[in-house]
Coordinates of C-alpha atoms and ligand atoms in Angstrom, one line a residue:
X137 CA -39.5 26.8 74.0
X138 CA -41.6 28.4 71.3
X139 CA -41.6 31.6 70.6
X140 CA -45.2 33.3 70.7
X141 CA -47.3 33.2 67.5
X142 CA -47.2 36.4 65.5
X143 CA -50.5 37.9 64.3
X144 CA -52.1 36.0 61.6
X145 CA -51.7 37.6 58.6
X146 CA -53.1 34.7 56.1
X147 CA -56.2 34.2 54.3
X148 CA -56.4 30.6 55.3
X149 CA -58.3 29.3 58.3
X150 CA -55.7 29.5 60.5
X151 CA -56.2 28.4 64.4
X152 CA -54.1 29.8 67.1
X153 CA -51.1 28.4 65.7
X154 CA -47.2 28.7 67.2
X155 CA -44.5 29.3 64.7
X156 CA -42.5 26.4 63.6
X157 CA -39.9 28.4 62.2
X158 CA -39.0 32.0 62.9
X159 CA -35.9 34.3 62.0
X160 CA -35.4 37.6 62.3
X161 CA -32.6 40.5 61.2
X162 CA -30.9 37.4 58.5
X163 CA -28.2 39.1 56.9
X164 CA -26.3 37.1 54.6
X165 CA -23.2 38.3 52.2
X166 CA -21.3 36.8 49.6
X167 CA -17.9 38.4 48.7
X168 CA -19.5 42.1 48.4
X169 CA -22.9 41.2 47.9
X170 CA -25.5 41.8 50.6
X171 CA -28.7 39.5 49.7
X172 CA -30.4 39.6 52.7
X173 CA -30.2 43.0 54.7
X174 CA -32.3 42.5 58.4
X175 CA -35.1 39.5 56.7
X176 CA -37.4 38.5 58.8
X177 CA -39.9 35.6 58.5
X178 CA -42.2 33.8 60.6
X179 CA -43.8 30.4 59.2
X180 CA -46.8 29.1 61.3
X181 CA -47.9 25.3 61.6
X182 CA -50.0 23.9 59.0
X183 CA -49.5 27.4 57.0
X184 CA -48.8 27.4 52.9
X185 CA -46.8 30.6 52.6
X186 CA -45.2 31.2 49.0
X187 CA -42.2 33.0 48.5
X188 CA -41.3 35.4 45.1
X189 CA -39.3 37.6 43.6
X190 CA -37.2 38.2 40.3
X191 CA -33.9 35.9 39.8
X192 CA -30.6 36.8 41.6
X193 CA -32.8 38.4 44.6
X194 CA -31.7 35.6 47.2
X195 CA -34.7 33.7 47.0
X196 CA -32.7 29.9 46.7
X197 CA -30.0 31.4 49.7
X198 CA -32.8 32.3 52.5
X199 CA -34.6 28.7 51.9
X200 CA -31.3 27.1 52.2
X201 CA -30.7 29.4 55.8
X202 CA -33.7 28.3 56.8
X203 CA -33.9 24.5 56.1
X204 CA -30.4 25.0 58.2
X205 CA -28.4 23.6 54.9
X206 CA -26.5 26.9 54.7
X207 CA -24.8 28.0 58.9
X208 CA -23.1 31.2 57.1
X209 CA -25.2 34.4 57.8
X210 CA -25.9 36.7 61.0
X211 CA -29.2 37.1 62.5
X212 CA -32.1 34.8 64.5
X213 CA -32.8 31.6 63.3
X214 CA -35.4 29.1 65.9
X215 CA -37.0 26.4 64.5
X216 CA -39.4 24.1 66.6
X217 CA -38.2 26.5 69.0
X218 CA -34.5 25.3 68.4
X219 CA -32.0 27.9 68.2
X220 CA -29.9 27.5 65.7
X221 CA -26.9 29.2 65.3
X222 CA -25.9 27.8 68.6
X223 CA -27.0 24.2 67.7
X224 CA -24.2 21.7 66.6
X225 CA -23.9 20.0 63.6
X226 CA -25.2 16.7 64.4
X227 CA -28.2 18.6 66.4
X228 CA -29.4 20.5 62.9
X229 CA -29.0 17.3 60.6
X230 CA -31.3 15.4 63.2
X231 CA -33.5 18.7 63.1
X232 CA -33.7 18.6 59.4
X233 CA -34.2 14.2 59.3
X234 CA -37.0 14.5 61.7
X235 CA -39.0 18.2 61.2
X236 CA -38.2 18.9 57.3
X237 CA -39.0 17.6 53.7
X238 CA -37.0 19.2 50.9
X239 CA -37.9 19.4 47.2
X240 CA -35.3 20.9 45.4
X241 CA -35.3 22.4 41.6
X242 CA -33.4 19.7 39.6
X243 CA -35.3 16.8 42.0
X244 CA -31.4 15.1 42.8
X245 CA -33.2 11.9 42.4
X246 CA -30.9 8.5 41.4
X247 CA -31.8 7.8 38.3
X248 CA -31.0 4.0 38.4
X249 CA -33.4 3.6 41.6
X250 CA -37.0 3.0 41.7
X251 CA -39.6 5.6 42.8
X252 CA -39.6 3.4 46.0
X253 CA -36.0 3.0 46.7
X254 CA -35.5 6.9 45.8
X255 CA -38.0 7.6 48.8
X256 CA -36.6 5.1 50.8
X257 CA -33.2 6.4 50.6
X258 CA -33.3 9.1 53.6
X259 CA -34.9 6.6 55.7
X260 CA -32.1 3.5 55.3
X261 CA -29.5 6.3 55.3
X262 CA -30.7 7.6 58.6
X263 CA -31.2 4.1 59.8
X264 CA -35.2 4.4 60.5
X265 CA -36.3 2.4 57.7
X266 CA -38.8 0.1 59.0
X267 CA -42.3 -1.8 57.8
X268 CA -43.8 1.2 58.9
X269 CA -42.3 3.8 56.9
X270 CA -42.5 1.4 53.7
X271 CA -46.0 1.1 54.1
X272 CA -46.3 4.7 54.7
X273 CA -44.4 5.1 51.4
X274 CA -46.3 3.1 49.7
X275 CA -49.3 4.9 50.7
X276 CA -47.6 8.1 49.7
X277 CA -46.8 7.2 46.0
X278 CA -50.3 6.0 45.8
X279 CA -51.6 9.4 46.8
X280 CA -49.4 10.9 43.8
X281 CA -50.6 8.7 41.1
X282 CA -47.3 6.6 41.1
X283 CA -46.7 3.4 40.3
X284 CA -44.8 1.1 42.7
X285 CA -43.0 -0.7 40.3
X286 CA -39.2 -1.4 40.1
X287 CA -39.0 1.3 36.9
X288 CA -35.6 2.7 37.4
X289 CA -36.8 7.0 37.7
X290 CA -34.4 8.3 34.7
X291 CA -37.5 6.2 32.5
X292 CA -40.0 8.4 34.4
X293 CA -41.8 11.6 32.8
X294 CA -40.6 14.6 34.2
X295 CA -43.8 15.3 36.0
X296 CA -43.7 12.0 37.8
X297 CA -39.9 12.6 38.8
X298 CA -41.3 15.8 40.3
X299 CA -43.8 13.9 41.9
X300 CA -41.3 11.3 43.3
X301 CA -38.8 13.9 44.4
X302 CA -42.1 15.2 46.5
X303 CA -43.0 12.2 48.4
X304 CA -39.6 11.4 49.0
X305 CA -39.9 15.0 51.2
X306 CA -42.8 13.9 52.7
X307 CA -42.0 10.1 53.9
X308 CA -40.8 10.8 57.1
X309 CA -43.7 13.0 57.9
X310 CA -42.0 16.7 58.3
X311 CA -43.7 19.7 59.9
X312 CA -42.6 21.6 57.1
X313 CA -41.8 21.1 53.2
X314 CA -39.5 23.1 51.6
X315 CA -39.8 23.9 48.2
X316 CA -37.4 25.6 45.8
X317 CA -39.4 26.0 42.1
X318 CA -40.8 22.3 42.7
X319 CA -43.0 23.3 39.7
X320 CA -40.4 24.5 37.2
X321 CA -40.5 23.7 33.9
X322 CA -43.8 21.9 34.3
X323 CA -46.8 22.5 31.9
X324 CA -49.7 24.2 33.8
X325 CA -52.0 21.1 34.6
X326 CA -49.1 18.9 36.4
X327 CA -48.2 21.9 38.3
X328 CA -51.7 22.4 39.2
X329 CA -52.1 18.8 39.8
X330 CA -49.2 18.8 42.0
X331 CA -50.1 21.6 44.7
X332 CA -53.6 19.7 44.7
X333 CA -52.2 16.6 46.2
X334 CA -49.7 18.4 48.1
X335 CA -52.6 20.6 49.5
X336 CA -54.6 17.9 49.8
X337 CA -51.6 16.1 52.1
X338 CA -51.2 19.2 53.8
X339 CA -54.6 19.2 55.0
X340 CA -54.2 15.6 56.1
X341 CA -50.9 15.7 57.7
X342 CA -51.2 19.1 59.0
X343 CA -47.6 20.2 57.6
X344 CA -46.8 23.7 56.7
X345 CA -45.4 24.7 53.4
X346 CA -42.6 27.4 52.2
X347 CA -42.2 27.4 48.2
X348 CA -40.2 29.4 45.7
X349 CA -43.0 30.0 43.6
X350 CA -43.4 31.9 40.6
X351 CA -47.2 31.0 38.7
X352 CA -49.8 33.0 39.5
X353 CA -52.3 30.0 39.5
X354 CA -50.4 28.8 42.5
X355 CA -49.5 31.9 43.9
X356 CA -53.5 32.2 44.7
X357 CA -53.5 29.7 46.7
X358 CA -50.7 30.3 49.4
X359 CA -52.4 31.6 52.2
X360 CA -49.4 34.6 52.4
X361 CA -47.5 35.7 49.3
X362 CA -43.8 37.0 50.7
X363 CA -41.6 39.1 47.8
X364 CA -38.3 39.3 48.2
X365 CA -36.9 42.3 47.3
X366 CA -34.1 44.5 48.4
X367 CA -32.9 42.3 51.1
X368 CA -36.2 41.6 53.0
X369 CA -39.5 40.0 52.7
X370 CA -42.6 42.0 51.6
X371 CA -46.1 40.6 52.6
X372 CA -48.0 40.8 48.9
X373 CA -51.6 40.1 48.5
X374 CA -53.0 38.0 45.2
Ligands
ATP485 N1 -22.1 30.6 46.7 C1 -22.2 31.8 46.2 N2 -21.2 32.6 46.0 C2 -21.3 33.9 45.5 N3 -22.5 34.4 45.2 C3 -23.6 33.6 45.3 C4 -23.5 32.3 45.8 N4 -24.8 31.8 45.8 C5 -25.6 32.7 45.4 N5 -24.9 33.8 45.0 C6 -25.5 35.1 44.5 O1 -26.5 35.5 45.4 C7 -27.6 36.1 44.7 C8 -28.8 35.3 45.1 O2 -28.8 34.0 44.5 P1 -30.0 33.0 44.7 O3 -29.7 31.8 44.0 O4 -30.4 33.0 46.1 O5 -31.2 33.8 43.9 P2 -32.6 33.4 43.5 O6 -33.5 34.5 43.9 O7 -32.9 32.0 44.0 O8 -32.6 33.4 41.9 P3 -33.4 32.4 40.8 O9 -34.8 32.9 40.8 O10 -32.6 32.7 39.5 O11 -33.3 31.0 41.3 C9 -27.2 35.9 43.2 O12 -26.7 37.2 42.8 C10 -26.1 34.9 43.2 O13 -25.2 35.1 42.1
MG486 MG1 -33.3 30.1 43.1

């Protein structure tokens, strides 16, 4: 069961939306170090939300407690209205396989694989690699200006190793893309070009969207702006 929709906060055109993901009072501590005192953090479905804050302040740990990868911390945690510090492991892998895409900083793409094979990977691995989602990832690579040829990705530019790390988060069609500084290290235009075709797949496949985000330019266009500081998230206006 969902838990009822917080009041919207964003800028976007939001309907009457139910949160997808929603934690509250996240504490988590390493050694002596408190990094996140009480967070709290609603994402909404279809919703572009951009999260900031200066390096060391926990940014990288409270996207890896909510894309489930890291179990260690107290607090709330339901996503698609699953609870889940009581949910196994087996029950949060399938969470993550069938309701999240992940784009991590460094990409972890195999650099002897095609672009294809790379996006493929999840899919054989989680056995649900079909005609279907080959065409789909066809389709995908398409819509990011990629080729679909058998060029191994270590050949690729960086910006289209970025742009094959984000379709291979988006090939099994998640509710929600999470994003750790997908842009870093990019020169303004690719980065720019990038959230245009993710925004423009957004739109399309109705996905919502939390990113470590640092650029202004892309700030803008988030339709809430979280910081990070001391612990907890601070709603921050462009
Ligand atoms: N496994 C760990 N063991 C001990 N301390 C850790 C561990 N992981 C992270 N930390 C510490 O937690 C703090 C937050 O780290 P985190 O990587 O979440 O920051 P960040 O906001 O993502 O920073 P950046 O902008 O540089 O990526 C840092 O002080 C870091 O040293
Ligand atoms: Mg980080």
């Amino acid at each position: 069961m969902f838990l009822s929709a917080s009041a919207n906060t964003g800028r976007g055109e939001s309907p009457v939306s139910k949160p997808l993901i929603h934690a509250s009072s996240i504490v988590k501590v390493f050694d002596e170090l408190k990094v996140l005192n009480k967070a709290s953090f609603t994402l909404n479905e279809g919703e572009f939300v951009a999260v900031t804050g200066k390096s060391g302040v926990g940014k990288s740990t409270l996207l890896g407690i909510l894309g489930t990868l890291d179990p260690a911390f107290t607090g709330e945690l339901t996503i698609n209205g699953v609870s889940t510090p009581k949910a196994s492991s087996m029950e949060l892998a399938e969470l993550r396989r069938e309701f999240m895409g992940f784009i991590f900083q460094d990409f972890h793409l195999l650099p002897n694989l095609s672009a294809l094979d790379n996006i493929l990977l999840p899919a054989v691995f989680s056995g649900t690699d079909s005609l279907e989602v080959r065409k789909d990832a066809a389709a995908i690579l398409s819509r990011l200006d990629l080729r679909n040829d058998n060029t191994p990705t270590r050949f690729l530019s960086r910006g289209e190793r970025q742009r094959v790390a984000s379709a291979r988060a988006l090939v099994n069609n998640p509710k929600v893309l999470l994003a750790d500084e997908p842009t870093a290290s990019l020169d303004e235009d690719s980065e720019e070009n990038l959230f245009d075709l993710l925004d423009a797949l957004r739109k399309e496949r109705g996905f919502a969207i939390i990113a470590v985000l640092h650029s202004k330019r892309i700030l803008s266009r988030a339709d809430r702006i979280l910081e990070l500081k001391g612990g907890v998230l601070h709603e921050k206006h462009a």
